[in-house]
Coordinates of C-alpha atoms in Angstrom, one line a residue:
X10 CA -43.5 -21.0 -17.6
X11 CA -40.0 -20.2 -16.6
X12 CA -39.3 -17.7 -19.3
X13 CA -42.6 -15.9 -17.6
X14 CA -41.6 -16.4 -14.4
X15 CA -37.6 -15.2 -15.3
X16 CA -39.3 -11.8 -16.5
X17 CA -40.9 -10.9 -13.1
X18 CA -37.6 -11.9 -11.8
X19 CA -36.2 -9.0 -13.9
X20 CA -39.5 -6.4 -13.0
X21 CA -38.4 -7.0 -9.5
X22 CA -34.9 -5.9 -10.3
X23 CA -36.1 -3.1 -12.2
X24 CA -38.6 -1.9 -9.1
X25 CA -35.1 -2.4 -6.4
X26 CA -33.8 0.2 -8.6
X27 CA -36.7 3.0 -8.6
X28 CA -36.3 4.1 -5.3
X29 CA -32.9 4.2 -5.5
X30 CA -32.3 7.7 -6.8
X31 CA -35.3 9.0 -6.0
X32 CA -34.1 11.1 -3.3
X33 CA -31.0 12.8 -4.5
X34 CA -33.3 13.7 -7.4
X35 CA -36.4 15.2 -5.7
X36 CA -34.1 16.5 -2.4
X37 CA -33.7 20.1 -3.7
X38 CA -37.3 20.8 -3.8
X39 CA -38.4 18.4 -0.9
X40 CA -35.9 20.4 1.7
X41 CA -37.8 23.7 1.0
X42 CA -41.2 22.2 1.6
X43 CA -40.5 20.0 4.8
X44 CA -38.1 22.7 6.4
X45 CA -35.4 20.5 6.2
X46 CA -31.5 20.6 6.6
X47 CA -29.3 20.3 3.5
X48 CA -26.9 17.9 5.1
X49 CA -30.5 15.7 6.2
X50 CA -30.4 13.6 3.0
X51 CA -27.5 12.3 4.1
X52 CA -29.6 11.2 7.8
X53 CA -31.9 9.6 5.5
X54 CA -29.3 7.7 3.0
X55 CA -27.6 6.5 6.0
X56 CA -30.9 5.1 7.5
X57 CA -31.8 3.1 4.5
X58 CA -28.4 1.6 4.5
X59 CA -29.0 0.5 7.5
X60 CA -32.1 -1.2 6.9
X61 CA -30.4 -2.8 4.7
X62 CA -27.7 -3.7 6.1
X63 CA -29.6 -5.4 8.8
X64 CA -32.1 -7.4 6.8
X65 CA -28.9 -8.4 4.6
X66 CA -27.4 -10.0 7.3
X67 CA -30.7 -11.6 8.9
X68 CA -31.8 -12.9 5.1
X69 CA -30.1 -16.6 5.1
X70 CA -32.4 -17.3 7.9
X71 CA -35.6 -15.5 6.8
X72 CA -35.1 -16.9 3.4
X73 CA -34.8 -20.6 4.5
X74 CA -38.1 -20.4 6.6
X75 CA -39.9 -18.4 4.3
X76 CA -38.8 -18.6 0.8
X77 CA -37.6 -16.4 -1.6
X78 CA -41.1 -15.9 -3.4
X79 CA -42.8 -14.7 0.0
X80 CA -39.9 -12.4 1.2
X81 CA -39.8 -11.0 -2.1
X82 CA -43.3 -10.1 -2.0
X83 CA -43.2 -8.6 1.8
X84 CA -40.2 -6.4 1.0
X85 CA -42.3 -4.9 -2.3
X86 CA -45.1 -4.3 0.0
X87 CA -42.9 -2.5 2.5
X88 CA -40.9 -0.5 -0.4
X89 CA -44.8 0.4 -1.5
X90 CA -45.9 1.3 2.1
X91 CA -42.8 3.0 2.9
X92 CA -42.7 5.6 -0.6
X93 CA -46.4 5.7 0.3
X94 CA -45.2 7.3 3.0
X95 CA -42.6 9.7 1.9
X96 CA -44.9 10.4 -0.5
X97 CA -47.8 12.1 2.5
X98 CA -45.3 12.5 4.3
X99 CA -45.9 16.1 6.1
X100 CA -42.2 16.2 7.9
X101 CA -38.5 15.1 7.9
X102 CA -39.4 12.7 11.2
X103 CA -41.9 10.9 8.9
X104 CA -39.2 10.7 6.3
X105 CA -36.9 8.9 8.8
X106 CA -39.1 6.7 9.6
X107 CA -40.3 5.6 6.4
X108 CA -37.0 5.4 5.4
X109 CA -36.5 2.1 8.0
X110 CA -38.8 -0.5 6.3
X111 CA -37.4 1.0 2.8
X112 CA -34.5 0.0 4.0
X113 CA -35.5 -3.5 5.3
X114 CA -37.4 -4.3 2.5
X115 CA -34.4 -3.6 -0.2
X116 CA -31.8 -5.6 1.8
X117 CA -34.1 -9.0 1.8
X118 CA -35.2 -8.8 -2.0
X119 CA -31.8 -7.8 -2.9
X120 CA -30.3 -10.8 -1.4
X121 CA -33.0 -13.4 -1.9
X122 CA -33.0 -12.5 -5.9
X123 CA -29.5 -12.7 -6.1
X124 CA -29.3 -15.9 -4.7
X125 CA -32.1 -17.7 -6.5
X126 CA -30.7 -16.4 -9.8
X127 CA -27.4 -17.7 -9.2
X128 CA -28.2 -20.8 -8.0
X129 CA -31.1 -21.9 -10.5
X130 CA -29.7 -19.3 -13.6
X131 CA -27.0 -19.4 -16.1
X132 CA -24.3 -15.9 -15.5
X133 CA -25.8 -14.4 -18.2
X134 CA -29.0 -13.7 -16.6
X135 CA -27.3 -12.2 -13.7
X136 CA -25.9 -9.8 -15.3
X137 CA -29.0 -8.8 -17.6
X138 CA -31.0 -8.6 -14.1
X139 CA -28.0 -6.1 -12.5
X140 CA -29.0 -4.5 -16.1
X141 CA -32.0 -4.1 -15.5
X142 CA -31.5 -2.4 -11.6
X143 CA -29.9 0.2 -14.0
X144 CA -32.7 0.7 -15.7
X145 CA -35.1 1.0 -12.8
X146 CA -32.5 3.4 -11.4
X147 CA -32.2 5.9 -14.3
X148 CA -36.0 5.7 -14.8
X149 CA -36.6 7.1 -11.3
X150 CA -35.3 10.3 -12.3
X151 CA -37.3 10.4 -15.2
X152 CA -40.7 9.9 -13.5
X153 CA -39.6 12.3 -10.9
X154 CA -38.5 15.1 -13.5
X155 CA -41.9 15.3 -14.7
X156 CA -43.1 16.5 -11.8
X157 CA -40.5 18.7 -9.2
X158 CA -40.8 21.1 -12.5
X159 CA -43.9 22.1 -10.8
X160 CA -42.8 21.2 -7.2
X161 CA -45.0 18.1 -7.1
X162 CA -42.4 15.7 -6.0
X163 CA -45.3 14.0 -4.1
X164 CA -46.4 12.7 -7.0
X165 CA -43.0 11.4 -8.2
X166 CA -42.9 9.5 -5.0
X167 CA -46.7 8.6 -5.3
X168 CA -46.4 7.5 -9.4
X169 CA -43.1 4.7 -8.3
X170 CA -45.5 3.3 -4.9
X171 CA -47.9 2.6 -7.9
X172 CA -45.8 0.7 -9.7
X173 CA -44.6 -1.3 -6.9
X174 CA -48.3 -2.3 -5.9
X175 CA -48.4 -3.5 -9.6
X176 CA -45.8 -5.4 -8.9
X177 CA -46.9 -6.7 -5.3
X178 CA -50.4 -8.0 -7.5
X179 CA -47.9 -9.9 -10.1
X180 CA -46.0 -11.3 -7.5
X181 CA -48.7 -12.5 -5.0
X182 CA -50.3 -14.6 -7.9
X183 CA -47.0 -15.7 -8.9
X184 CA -46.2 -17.3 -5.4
X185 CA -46.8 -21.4 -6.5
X186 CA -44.2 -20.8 -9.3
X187 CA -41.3 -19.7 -6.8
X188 CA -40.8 -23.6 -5.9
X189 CA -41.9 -25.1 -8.8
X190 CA -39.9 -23.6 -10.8
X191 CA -36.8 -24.2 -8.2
X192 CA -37.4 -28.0 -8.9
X193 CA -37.4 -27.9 -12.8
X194 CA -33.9 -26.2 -12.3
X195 CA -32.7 -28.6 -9.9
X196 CA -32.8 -31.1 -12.2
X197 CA -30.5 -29.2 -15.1
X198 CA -26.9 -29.9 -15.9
X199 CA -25.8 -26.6 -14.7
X200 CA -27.3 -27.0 -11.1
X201 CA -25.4 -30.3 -11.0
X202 CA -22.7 -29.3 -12.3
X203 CA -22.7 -26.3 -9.1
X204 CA -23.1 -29.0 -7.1
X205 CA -20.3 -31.5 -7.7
X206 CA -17.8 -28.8 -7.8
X207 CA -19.4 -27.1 -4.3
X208 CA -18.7 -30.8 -2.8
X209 CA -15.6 -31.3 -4.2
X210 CA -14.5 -28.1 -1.7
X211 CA -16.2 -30.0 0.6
X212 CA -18.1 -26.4 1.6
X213 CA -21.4 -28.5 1.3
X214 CA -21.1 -30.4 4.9
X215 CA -19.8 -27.3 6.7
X216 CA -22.2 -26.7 9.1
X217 CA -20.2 -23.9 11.0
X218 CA -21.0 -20.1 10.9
X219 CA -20.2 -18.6 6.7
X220 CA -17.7 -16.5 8.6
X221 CA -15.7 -19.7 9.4
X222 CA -15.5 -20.9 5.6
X223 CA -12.3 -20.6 4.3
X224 CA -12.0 -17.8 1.7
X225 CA -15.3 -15.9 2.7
X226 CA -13.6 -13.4 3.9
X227 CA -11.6 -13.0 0.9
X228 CA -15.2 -12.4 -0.8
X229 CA -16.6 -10.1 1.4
X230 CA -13.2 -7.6 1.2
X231 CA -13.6 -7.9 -2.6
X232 CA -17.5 -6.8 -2.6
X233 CA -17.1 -4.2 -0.3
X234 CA -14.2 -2.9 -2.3
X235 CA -16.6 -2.8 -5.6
X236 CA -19.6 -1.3 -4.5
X237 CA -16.6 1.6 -2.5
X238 CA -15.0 2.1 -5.5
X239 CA -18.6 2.4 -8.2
X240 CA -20.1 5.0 -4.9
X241 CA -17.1 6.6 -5.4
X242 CA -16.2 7.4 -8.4
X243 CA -19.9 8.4 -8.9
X244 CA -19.7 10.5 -6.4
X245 CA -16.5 12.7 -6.6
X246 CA -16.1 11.9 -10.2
X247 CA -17.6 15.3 -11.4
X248 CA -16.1 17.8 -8.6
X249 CA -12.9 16.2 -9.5
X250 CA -12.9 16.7 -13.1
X251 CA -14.3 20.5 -12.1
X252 CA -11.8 21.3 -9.7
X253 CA -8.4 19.0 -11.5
X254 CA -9.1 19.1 -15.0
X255 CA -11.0 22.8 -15.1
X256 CA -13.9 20.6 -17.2
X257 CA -17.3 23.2 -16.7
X258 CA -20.3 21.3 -14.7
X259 CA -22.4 21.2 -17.0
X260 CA -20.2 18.6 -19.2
X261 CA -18.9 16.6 -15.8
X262 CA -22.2 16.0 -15.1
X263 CA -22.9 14.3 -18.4
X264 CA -19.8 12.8 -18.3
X265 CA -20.3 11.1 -14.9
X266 CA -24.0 9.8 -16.5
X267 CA -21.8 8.5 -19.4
X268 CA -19.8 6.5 -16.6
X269 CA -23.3 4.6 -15.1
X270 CA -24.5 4.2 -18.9
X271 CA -21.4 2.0 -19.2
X272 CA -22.0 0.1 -16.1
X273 CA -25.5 -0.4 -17.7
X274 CA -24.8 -1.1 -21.2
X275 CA -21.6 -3.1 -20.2
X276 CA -23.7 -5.6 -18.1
X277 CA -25.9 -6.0 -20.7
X278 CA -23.1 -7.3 -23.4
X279 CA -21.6 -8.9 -20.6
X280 CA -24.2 -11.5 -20.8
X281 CA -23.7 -12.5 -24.0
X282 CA -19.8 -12.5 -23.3
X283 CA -20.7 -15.1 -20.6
X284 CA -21.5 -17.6 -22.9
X285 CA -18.1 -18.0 -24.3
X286 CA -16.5 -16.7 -21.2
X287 CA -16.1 -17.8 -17.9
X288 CA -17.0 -15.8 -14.6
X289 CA -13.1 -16.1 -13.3
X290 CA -12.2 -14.6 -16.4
X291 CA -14.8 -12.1 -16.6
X292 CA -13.8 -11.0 -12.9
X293 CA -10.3 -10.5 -13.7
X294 CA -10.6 -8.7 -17.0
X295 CA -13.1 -6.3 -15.4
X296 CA -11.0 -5.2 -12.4
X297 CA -7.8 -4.8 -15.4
X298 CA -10.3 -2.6 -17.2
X299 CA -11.5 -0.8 -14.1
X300 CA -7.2 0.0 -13.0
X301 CA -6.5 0.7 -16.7
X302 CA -9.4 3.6 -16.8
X303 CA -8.4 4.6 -12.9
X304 CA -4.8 4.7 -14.4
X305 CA -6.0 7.6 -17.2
X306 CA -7.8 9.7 -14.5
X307 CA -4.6 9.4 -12.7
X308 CA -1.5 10.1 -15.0
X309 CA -1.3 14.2 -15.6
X310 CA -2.5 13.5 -19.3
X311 CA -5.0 16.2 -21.4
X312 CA -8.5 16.5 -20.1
X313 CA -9.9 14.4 -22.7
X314 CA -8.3 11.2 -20.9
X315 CA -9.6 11.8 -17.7
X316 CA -13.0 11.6 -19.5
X317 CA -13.0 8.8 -21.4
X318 CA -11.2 7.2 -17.9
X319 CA -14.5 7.6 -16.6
X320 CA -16.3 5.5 -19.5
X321 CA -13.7 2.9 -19.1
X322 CA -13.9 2.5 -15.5
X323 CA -17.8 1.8 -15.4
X324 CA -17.4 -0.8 -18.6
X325 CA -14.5 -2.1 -16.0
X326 CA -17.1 -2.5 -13.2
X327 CA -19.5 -3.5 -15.2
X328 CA -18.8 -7.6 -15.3
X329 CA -17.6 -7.7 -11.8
X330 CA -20.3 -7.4 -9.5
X331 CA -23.1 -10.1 -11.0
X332 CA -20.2 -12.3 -11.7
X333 CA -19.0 -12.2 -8.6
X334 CA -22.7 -12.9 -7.2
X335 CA -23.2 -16.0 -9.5
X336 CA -20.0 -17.9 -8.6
X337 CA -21.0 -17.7 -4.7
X338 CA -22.6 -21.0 -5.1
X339 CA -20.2 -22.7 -6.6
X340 CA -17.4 -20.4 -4.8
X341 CA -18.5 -22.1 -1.7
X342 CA -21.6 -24.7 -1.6
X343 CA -25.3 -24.4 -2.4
X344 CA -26.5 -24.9 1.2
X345 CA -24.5 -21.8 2.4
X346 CA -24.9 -19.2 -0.7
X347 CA -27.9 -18.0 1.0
X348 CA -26.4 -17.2 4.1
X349 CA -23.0 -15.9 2.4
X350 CA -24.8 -14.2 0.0
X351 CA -26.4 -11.6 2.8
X352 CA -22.9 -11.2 4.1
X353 CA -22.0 -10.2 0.7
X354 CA -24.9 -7.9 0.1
X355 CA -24.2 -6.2 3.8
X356 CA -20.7 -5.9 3.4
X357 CA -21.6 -4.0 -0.1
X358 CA -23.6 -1.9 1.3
X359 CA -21.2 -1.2 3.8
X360 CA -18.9 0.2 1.1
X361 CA -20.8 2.1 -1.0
X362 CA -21.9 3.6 2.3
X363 CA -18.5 4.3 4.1
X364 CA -16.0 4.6 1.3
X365 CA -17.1 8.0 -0.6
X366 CA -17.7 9.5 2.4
X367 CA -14.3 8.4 3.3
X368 CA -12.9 9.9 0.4
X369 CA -14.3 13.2 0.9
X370 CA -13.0 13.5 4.2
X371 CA -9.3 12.7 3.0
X372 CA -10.2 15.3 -0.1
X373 CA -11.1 18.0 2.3
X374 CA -8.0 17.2 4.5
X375 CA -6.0 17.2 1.4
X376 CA -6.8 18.1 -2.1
X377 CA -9.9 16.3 -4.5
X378 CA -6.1 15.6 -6.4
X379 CA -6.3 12.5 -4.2
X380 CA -9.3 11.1 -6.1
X381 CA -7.7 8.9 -8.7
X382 CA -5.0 8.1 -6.3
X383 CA -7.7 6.6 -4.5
X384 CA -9.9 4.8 -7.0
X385 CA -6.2 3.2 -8.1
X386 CA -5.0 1.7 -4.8
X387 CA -8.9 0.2 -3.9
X388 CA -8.9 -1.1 -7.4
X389 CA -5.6 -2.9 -7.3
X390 CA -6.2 -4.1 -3.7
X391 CA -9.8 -5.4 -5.1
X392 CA -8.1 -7.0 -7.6
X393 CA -5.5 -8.7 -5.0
X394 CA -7.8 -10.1 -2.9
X395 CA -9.9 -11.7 -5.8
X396 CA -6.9 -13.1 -6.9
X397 CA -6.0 -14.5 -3.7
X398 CA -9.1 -15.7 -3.2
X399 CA -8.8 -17.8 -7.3
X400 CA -5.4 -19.3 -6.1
X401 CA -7.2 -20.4 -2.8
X402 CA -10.1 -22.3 -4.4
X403 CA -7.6 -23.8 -6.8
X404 CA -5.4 -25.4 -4.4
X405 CA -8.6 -26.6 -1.9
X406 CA -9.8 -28.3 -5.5
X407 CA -6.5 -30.1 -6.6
X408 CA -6.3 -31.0 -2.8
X409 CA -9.6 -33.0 -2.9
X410 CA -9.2 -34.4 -6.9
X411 CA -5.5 -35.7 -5.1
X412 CA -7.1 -37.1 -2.2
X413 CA -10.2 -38.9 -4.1
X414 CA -7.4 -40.1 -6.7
X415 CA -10.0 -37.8 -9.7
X416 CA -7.7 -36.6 -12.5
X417 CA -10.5 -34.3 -13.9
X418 CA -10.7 -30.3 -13.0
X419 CA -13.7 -27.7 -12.8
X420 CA -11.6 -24.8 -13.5
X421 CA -14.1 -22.9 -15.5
X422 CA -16.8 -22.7 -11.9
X423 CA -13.9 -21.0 -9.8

């Protein structure tokens, strides 16, 4: 039962990522048809961040009345109804509107999943479910390429709602194994041992806002400083190897997909890494691996660097982001991860939706020189601010093991 249950866990990841880069695919053939601006994609990637944004921050609440099964099957069926409706959709006003409830729905799924996984799962399946949002996202593409050949992105759109009211079935008759399957776990070693260390920070009896934890703050600069920096660097990765390094577009372009296929592939070996190593560790040798591939797009070395930078900043990235989800329970107490961890997903949302557009406005000020610059200084502050937040969670533990007279660390759930 709960290996069949974990594997709709990971469908549902794989349908969050679908819609995801659906539109930057399909936008050069959609403007034509609905008469549209260039610069309106941007309207409408701003409006689902929002969405998002929002139900990110209202999903503690919603997911403690509700649950995670029954938000998670709402959200699919207003991801459904909402590509439903791009996919009829006969103007850009209809667009903008659809794009609201895609936006609300991703937010709530986003952050409920995360949450349950962390909190009932070992690392390694966070990371293989972050895997699997890659795959979702670079099958979207794929379904839409067969059809905006022949101008039918319609059918794109209309081929992904499909698949999402496959999922909405799956996941309506899977609703009495959501709790049921949240009790078997409660009763394993790993959920205790989350537990003892969460109320050794004494972060379990806090009953004040998340904001008003000690060291949240810490985690919500460090998340919103990842998902900046991977927006980024997928963004202004190609013009800067056009425009710096004279590379043609054509090989930029797959160079930059090389850069998510290590994100990808690098979360997938990243869960069998977590076996032997810990999340802390994982964290911290990530955001090294990240600066050391930023570094290579930054010295004034041969071309060839600067490319195989690229590769070495998305393996870099890749551990960070699910590890950094699956320690929020321990990080700071089960009874508040759910709350913290829609903090977390706002404040990334936030950054991948400020940050590159930050970027271009200091490249057009300045130069697209300023690129690795850039990726460099929000890498090393992202690994500060983790850091700070490790020697923070240290101290508060060898506070309470001096205070209860305990000899015994949990180093390895920091």
């Amino acid at each position: 039962m709960a290996t069949f249950f974990l594997i709709i866990i990971y469908l549902a990841f794989i349908s969050l990522g679908l819609p995801d880069s659906l539109l930057g695919t399909a936008w050069p053939v959609m403007r034509p048809e609905l008469n549209a601006p260039l610069g309106a994609a941007g309207v409408l990637y701003m409006t689902i961040a929002a969405g998002t944004i929002v139900s990110s921050l209202a999903s503690g609440t919603i997911l403690t009345r509700f649950g995670t099964g029954r938000v998670t099957l709402v959200s699919c069926i207003m991801t459904a109804g909402a590509l439903l409706g791009y996919a009829t959709s006969p103007s850009l006003v209809w667009l903008l509107v659809c794009a609201i409830p895609l936006g609300l729905g991703a937010g709530a799924v986003d952050a409920g999943l995360n949450n349950y996984v962390a909190a009932h799962y070992k690392a390694h399946h966070m990371s293989w479910l972050h895997c699997f949002w890659g795959v979702g996202a670079t099958l979207g593409p794929v379904i839409m390429a067969q059809f905006i050949s022949n101008n039918a992105w319609r059918y794109g759109y209309l081929t992904v709602a499909a698949i999402q009211c496959v999922l909405v079935v799956i996941l309506f008759f899977s609703l009495p194994l959501w709790d049921r399957v949240a009790k078997i776990h409660s009763r394993t070693s790993s959920r205790a041992v989350m537990e003892e260390a969460a109320n050794e920070r004494g972060e379990e009896a806090s009953a004040g806002h998340p904001l008003q934890i000690r060291g949240v703050k810490l985690a919500l600069v460090s998340f919103m400083l990842y998902c900046g920096i991977e927006a980024a660097v997928g963004l202004w990765g190609s013009s800067y190897l056009v425009n710096m390094k004279n590379v043609s577009a054509s090989t930029a372009a797959q160079w930059v997909s090389l850069y998510y296929a290590g994100i990808t592939a690098g979360r997938f070996i990243t869960g069998f890494i977590t076996f032997k190593v810990s999340n802390r560790n994982l964290i911290r040798g990530g955001q090294l691996i990240a600066l050391i591939g930023a570094l290579l797009l930054f010295l004034p070395l041969p071309e060839g660097f600067a490319l195989a930078g690229l590769i070495v900043v998305g393996f870099g990235l890749a551990p960070i982001y699910p590890c950094m989800l699956h320690e929020t329970p321990v990080r700071f107490g089960t009874k508040q991860s759910q709350s913290i961890m829609g903090y977390q997903m706002a404040v990334a949302y936030t950054g991948s939706t400020l940050m590159p557009p930050l970027l271009g406005l200091l490249a057009s000020s300045i130069t697209i020189g300023i690129f690795p610059f850039y990726i460099v200084l929000c890498t090393a502050a992202m690994l500060l601010f983790t850091e700070r937040l490790n020697i923070f969670l240290r101290s508060k533990t060898s506070l309470t093991h001096a205070s209860t007279g305990s000899g015994s660390g949990t180093d390895q759930s920091i």
